[in-house]
Coordinates of C-alpha atoms and ligand atoms in Angstrom, one line a residue:
X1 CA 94.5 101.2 74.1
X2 CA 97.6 101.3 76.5
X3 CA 97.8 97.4 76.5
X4 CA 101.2 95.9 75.4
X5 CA 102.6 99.3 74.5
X6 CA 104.9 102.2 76.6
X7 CA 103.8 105.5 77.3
X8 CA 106.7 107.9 75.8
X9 CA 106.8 110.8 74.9
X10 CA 103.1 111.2 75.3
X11 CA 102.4 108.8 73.0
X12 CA 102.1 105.0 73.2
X13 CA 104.5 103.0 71.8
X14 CA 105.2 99.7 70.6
X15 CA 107.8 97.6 72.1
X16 CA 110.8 98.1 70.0
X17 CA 111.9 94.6 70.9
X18 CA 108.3 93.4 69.9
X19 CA 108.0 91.2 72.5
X20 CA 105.3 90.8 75.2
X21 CA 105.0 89.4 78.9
X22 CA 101.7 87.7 79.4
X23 CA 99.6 89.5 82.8
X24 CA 97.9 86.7 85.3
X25 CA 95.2 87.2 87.1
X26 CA 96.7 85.8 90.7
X27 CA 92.9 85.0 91.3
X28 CA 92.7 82.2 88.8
X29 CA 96.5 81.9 87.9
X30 CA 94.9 83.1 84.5
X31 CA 96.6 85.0 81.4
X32 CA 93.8 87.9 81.0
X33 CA 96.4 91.0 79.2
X34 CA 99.7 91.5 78.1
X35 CA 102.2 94.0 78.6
X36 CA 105.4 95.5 76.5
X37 CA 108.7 93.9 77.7
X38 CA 110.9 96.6 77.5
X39 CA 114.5 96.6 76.2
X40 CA 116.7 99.1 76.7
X41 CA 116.4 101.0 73.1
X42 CA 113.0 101.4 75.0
X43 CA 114.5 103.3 77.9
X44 CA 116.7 105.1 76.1
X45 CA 113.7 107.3 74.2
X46 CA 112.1 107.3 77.6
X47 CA 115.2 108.9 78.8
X48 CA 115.5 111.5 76.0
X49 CA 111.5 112.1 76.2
X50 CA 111.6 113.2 79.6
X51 CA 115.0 115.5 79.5
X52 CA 113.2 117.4 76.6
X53 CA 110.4 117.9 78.3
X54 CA 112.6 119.2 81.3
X55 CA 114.8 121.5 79.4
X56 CA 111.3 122.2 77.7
X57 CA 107.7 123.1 78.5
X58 CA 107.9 121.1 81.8
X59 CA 111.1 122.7 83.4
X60 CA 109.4 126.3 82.1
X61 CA 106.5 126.3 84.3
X62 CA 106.3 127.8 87.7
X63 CA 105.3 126.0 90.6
X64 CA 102.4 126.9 90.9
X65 CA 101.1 125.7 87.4
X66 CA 103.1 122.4 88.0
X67 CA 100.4 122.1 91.6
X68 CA 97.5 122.8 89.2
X69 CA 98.2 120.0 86.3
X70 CA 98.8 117.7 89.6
X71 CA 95.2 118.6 91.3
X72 CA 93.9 118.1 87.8
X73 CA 95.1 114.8 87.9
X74 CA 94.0 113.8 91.0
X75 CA 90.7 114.9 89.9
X76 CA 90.8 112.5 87.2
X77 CA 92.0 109.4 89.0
X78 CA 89.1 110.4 91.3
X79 CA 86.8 110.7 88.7
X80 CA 87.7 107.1 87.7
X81 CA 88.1 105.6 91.3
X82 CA 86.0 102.6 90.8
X83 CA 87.1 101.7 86.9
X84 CA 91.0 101.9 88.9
X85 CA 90.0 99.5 92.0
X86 CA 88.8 97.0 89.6
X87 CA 91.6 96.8 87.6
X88 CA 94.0 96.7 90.5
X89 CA 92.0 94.2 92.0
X90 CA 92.3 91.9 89.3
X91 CA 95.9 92.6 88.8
X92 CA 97.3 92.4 91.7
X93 CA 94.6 89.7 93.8
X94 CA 93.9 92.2 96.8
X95 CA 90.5 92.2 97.8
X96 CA 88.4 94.8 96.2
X97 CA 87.8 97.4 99.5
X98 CA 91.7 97.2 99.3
X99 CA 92.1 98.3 96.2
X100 CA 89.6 100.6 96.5
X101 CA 91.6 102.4 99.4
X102 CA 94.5 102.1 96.8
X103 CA 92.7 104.0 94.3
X104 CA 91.5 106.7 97.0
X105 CA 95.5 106.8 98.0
X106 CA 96.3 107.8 94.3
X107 CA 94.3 110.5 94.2
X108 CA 95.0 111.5 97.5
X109 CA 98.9 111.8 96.6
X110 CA 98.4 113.9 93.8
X111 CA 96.0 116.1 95.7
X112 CA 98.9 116.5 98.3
X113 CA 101.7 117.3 96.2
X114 CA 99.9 119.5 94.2
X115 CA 99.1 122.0 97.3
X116 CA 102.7 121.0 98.0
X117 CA 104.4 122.3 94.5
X118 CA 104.3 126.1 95.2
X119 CA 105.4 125.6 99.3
X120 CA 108.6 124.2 98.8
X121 CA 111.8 127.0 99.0
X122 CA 115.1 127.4 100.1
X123 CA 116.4 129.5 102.8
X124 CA 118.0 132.6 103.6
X125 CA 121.1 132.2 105.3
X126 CA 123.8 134.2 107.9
X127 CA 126.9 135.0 106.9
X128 CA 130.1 137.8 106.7
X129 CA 129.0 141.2 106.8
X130 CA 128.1 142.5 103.4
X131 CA 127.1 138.7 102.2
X132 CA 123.6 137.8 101.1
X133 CA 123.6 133.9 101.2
X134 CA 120.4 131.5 100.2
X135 CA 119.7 128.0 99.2
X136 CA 117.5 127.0 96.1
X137 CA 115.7 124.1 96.1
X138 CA 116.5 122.5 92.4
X139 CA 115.0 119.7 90.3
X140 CA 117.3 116.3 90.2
X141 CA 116.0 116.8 86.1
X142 CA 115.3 113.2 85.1
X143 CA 114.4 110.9 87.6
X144 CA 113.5 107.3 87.2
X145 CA 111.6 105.1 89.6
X146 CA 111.3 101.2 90.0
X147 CA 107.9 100.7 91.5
X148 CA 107.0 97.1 92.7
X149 CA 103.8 94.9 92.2
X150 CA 102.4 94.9 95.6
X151 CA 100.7 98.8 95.8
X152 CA 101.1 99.3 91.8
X153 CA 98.9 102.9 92.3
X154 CA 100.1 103.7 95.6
X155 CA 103.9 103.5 95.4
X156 CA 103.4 105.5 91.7
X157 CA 101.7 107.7 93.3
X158 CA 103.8 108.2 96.0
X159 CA 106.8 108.4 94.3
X160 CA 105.8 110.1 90.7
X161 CA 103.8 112.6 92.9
X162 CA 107.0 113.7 95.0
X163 CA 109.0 114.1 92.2
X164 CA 106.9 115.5 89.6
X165 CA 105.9 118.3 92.1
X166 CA 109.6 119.1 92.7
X167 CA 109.6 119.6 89.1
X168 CA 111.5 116.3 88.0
X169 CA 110.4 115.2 84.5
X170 CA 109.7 110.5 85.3
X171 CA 110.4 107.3 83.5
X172 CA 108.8 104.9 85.8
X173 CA 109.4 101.0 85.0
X174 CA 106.5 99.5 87.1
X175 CA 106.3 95.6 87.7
X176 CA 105.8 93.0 85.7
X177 CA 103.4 91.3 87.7
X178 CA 101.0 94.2 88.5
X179 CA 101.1 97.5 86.9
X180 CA 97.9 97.9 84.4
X181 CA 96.5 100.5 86.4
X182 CA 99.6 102.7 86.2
X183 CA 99.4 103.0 82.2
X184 CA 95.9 103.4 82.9
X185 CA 96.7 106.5 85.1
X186 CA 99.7 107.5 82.2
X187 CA 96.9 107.7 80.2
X188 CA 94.9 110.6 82.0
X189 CA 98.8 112.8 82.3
X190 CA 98.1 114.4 78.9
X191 CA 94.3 115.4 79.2
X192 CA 95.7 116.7 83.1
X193 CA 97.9 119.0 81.1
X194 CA 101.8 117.3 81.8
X195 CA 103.5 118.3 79.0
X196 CA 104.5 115.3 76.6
X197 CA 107.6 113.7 77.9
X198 CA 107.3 115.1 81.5
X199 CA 105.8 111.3 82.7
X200 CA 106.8 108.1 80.7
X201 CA 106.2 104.7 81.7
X202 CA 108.5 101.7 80.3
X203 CA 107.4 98.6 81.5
X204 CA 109.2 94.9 81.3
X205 CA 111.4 92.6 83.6
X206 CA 113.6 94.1 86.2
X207 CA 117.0 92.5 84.6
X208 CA 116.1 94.3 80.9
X209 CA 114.1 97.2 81.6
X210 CA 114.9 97.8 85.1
X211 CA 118.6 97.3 84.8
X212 CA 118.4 99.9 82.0
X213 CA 116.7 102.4 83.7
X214 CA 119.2 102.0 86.4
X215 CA 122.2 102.4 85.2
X216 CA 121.4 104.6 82.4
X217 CA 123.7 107.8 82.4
X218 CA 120.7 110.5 81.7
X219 CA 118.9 109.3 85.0
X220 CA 120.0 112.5 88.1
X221 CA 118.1 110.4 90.7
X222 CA 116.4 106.9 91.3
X223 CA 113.7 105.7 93.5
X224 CA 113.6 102.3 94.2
X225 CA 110.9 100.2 96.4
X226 CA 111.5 96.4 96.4
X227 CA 113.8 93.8 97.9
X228 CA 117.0 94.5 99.4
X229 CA 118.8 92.4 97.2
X230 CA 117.3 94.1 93.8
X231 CA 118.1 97.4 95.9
X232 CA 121.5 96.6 96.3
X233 CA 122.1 95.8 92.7
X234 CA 120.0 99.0 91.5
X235 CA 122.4 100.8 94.3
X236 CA 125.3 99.9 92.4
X237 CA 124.4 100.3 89.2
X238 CA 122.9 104.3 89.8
X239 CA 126.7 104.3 91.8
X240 CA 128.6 103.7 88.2
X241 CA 127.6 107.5 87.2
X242 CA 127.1 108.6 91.2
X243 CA 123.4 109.2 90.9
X244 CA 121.8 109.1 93.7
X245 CA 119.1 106.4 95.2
X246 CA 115.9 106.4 97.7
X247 CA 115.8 102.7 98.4
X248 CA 112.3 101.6 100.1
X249 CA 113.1 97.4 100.9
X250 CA 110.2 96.1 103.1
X251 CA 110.7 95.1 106.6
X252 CA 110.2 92.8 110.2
X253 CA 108.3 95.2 111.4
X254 CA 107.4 94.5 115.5
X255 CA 104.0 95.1 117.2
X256 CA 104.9 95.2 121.0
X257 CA 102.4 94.7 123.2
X258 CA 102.3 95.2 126.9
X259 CA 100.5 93.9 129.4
X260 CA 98.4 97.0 130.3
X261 CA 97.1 97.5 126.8
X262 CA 94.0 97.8 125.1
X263 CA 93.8 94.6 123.7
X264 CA 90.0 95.1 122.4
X265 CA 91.7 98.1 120.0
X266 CA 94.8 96.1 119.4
X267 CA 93.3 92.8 118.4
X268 CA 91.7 94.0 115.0
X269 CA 95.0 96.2 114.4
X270 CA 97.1 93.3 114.4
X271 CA 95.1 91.2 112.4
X272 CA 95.1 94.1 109.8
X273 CA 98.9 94.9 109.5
X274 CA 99.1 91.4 108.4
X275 CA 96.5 90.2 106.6
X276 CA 96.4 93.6 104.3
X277 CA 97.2 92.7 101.0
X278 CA 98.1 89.5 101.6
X279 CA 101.3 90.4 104.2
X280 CA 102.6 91.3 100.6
X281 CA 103.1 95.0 102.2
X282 CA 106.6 95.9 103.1
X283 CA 105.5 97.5 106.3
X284 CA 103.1 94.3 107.3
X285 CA 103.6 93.9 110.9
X286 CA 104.8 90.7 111.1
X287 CA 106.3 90.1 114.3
X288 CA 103.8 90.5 117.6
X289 CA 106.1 90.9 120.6
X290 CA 103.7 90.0 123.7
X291 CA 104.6 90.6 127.3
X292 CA 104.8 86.9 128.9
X293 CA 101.5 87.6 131.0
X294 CA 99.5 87.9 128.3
X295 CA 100.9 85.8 126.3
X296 CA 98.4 83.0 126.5
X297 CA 95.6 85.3 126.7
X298 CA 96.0 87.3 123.6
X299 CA 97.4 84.6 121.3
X300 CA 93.7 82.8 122.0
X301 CA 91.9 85.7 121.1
X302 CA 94.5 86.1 118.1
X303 CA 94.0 82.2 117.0
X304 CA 90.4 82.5 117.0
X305 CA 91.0 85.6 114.9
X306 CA 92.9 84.0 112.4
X307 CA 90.7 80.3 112.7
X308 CA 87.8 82.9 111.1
X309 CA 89.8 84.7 108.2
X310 CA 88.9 83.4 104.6
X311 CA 90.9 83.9 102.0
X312 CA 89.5 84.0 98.0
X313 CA 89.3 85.7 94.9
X314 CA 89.8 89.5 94.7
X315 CA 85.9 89.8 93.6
X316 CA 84.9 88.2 96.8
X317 CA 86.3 90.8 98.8
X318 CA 87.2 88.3 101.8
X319 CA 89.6 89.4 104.3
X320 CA 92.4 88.2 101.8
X321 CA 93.2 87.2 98.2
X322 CA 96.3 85.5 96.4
X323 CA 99.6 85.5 96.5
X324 CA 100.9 88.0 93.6
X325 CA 102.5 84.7 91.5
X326 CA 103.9 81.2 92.5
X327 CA 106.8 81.9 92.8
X328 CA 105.6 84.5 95.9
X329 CA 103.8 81.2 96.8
X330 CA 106.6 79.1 96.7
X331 CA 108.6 81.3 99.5
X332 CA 105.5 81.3 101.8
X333 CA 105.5 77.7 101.5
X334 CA 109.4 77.7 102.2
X335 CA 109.2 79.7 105.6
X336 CA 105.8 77.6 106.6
X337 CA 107.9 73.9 106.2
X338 CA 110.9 75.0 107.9
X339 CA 108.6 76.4 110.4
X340 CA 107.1 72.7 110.7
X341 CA 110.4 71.1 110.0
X342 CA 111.9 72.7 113.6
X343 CA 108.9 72.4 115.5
X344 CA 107.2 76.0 115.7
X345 CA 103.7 75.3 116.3
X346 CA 101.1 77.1 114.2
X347 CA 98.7 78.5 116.6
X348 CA 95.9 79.7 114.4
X349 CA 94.7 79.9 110.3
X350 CA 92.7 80.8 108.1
X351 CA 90.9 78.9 105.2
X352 CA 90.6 79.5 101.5
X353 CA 87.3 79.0 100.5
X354 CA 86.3 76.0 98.7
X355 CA 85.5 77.8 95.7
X356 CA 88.4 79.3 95.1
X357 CA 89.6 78.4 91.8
X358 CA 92.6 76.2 92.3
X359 CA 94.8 77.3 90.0
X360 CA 95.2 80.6 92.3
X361 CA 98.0 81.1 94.3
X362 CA 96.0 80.9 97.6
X363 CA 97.7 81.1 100.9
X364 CA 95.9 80.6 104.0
X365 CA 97.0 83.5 107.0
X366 CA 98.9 81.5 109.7
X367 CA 100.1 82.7 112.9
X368 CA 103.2 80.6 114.8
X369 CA 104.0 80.9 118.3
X370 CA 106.9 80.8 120.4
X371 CA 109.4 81.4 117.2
X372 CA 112.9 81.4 118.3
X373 CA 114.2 84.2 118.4
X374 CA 116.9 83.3 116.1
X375 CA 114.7 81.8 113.7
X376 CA 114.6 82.9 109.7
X377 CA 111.0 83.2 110.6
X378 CA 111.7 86.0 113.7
X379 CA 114.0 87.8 111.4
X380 CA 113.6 87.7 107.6
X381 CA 110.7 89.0 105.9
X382 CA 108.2 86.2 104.5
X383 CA 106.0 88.8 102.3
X384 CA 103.0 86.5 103.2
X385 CA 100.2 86.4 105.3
X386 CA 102.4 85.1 108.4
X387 CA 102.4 86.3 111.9
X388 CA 105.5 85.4 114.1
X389 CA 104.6 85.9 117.9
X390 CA 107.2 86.0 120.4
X391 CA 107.0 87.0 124.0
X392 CA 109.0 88.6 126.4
X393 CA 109.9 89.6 130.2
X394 CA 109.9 93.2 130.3
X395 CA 111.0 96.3 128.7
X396 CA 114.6 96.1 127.7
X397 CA 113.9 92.9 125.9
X398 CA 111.2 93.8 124.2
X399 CA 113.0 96.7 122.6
X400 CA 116.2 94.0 122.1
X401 CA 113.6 91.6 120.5
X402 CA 112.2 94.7 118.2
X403 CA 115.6 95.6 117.1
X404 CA 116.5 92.1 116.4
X405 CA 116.6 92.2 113.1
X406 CA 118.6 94.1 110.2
X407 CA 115.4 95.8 108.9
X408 CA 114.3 98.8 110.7
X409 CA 110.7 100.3 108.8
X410 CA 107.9 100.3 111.4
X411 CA 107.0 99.5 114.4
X412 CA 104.0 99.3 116.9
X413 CA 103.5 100.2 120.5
X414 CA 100.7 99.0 122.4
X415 CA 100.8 100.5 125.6
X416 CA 98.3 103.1 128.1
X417 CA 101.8 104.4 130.1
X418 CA 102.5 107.3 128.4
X419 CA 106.0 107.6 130.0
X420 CA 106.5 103.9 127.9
X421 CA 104.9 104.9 125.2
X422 CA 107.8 107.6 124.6
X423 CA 110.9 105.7 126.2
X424 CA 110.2 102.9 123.5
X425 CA 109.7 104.8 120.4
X426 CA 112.6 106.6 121.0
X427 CA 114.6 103.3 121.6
X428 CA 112.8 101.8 118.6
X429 CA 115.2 101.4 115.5
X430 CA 112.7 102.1 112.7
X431 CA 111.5 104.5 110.4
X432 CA 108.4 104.7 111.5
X433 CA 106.4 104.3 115.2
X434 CA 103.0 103.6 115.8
X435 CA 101.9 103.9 119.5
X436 CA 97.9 102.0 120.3
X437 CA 97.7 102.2 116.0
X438 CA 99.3 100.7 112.9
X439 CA 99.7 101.8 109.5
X440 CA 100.7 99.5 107.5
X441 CA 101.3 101.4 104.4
X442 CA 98.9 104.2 105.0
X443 CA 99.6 108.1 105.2
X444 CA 100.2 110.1 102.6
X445 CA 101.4 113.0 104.5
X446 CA 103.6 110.7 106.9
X447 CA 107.3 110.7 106.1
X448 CA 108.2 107.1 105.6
X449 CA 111.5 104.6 104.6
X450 CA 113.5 102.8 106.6
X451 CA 117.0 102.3 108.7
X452 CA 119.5 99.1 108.1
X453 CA 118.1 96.6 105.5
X454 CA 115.2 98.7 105.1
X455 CA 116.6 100.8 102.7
X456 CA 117.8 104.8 103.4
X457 CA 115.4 107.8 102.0
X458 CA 112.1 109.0 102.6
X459 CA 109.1 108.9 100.7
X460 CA 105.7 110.7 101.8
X461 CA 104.8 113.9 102.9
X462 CA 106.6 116.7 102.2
X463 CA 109.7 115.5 103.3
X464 CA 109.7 113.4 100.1
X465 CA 110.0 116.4 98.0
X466 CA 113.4 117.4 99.9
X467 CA 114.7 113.6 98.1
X468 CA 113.4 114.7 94.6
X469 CA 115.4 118.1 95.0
X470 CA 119.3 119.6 95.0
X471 CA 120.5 121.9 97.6
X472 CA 122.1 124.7 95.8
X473 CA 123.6 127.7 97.7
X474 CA 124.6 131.2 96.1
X475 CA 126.5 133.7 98.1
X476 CA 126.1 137.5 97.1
X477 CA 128.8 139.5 97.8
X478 CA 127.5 143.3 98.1
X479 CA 129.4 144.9 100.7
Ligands
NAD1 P1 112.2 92.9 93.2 O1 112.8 93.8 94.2 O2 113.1 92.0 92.4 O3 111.3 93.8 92.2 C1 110.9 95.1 92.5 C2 111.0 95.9 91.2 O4 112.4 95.9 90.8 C3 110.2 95.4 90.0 O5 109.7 96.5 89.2 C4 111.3 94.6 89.2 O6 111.0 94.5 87.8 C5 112.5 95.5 89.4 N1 113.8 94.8 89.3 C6 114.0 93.5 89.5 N2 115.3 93.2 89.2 C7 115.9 94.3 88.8 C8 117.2 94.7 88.3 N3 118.2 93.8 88.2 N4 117.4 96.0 88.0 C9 116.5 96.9 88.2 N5 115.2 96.6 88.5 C10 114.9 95.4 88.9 O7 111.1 92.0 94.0 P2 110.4 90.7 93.5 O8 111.3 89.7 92.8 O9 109.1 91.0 92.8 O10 110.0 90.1 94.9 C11 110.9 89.4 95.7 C12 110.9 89.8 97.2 O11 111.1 91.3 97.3 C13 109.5 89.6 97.8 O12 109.4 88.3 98.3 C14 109.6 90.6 99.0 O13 110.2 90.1 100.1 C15 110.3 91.8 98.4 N6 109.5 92.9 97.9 C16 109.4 94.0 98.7 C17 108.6 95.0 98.4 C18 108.4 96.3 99.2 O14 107.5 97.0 99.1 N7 109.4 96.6 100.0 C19 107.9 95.0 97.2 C20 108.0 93.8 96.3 C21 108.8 92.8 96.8

């Protein structure tokens, strides 16, 4: 039983602080399991665990055995793709076809970085006469990754996939809020075949567990997904011994939509990028940029949208669940009364249904128009299920209006010129462009991270595995 215990080592552990951090249910607002609360004496074996097993067994095997434990694994989260929804479901509050998708992205990353192991190589390089220069393409050796409680499976995957197919031995310190399903999926590493040490999972608060991890001086690389301020601390700390950081830290993301657009394809898109999970997805798009002679138009058809969304539990599979906690709940509530407090009008929301059990941390979607541009709610991300619309005059200030903000993580085009289409994703500062589709949070094989607040790095694809790696060049002198 992984409950309440750490995954070291290959072997489950007992805090050695003996405390616990009760789980809720965001559903019911319910206590339903419990979960380590790391200290770190905790991360410190983690850390030791996962070097041995890098200067070990793990660090031995070739590339291409390192693809076949992964594939194995992905089999076995595959195998177990309903039994991981649930959980997830219940964890985190999404509604269960989300977390099914969730599930299906796990397995899908470790299907990708396992054909991705044995492909990934240096170069040979020019140089003097009688020179044979080349690059290797190293291991960091012991990476540790902070994975937040909104995509639990995903962003593990994501992240632990990358690095582990690089040949990185992890210690992973998952949420507090949401993680059950990633010592669920520790648990299937050792019947995969990862040696014992090459994946350990510490979990407890981000100030004990989190802080340790970071600043701990065995860790060669960190990847962080969360809010800027947490990156910025996790930044500094990984600075005190010049490790390196991937910081992934949400977004403002734009959806710009001109006037010659498919509306009838864009309409359900919209809806989608921020009522998935929530909005609790860093790249929800949460701003919809309109062009003014539409405006009208397609906010009706978006209010009437929103007027039918129903929010409840994760088992009713509505369009949306909970909030992750109250305190998530509380800065929903925040943006929504200044919102009302200076005036912005909410044009459109959903409803939670009556049978919702009230001590869930319901939130209905709500879309606002005409938000000032200067408004906290045009620039700074709310992590709920709200929709900012703003509209513009033409080109230039729709790509002003996109770029508005310090984030920079995704953005959407919605456009049939295909000279547009280009001109503004090339002006668009972002990680990410989307032109007539969205994806929030989807594609395993697409690079993604961010620009600005947004964080630096990318994750995804196989440019990920060029983060979990170190350039090294050797020059042969042969004459
Ligand atoms: P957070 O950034 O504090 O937490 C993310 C992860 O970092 C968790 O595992 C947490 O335990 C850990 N952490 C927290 N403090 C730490 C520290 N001092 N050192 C090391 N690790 C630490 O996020 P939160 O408090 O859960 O949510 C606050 C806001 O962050 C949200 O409202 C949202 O705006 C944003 N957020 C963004 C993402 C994203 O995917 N970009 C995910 C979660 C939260």
């Amino acid at each position: 039983m992984e409950e309440a215990r750490h995954f070291i080592g290959g072997e489950w552990h007992a805090p050695a602080g003996g405390e616990t951090i009760p789980v809720l249910d965001p559903s019911d607002g319910q206590p339903f399991a419990q979960l380590a609360r790391g200290t770190p004496a905790d991360i410190d074996l983690a850390v030791a665990a996962a070097r041995r097993a890098f200067n070990g067994p793990w660090g031995a095997m070739s590339a291409a055995e390192r693809g076949r434990v992964l594939y194995r694994l992905s089999m076995l989260v595959a195998a177990r793709h309903e039994e991981l929804a649930q959980l997830e479901a219940r964890d985190t509050g999404k509604p269960l076809r989300q977390a099914r998708a969730d599930s299906a992205a796990l397995a899908r990353y470790f299907e990708f970085y396992a054909g991705a192991a044995d492909k990934l190589h240096g170069e040979t390089l020019p140089y003097q006469s009688g020179y044979t220069v080349l690059t290797l393409r190293e291991p960091h050796g012991v990476t540790g990754h902070i994975v937040p409680w909104n995509y639990p499976m995903q962003i593990f995957g994501r992240s632990v996939g990358a690095a582990l197919a690089a040949g990185n031995a992890c210690v992973v310190k998952p949420a507090e809020d949401a993680c059950l399903t990633v010592l669920r999926v520790a648990a299937l590493a050792t019947e995969a075949g990862l040696p014992a040490g090459t994946l350990n999972i510490v979990t407890g608060y981000g100030h004990e567990a989190g802080a340790a991890l970071a600043r701990h001086p065995g860790i060669d690389h960190i990847s962080f997904t969360g809010s800027p301020e947490t990156g910025r601390l996790v930044a500094q700390m990984a600075a005190e011994h010049h490790v390196p950081v991937t910081l992934e830290l949400g977004g403002k993301s734009p959806q710009i939509v001109f006037a010659d657009a498919d509306l009838d394809a864009a309409l359900p898109v919209l809806i989608s990028a921020i009522v998935q999970n929530a909005g609790q997805t860093c790249s929800a798009g949460s701003r919809v940029l309109i062009e003014r002679s539409i405006y009208e138009p397609l906010l009706d058809r978006l209010a009437t949208s929103f007027n039918a969304l129903r929010v409840g539990p994760s088992q009713a599979d509505l369009d949306c669940g909970p909030l992750i906690n109250a305190k998530q709940q509380r800065r929903v509530w925040d943006f929504l009364s200044d919102a009302q407090h200076d005036g912005i009008a909410m044009a459109g929301h959903g409803e939670v249904v009556a049978d919702a059990p009230e001590s869930g941390f319901y939130q209905a979607p709500a879309l606002l128009r005409d938000v000032p541009r200067t408004h906290r709610l045009a620039r700074e991300e709310v992590f709920g299920p709200v929709l900012a619309a703003l509209s513009f005059d033409n080109e230039d200030e729709a790509i002003a209006l996109a770029n508005g903000t310090a984030y920079g993580l995704v953005a959407g085009i919605w456009t049939r010129d295909g000279a547009r289409q280009f001109r503004v994703a090339k002006r668009v500062r972002s990680g990410q462009v989307f032109i007539n589709n969205y994806g929030a949070g989807g594609g395993v094989e697409l690079p993604f991270g961010g620009v600005g607040q947004s964080g630096h790095g990318r994750e995804k694809g196989f440019e990920a595995l060029y983060g979990f790696t170190v350039l090294k060049t050797i020059a042969i002198r042969h004459g």
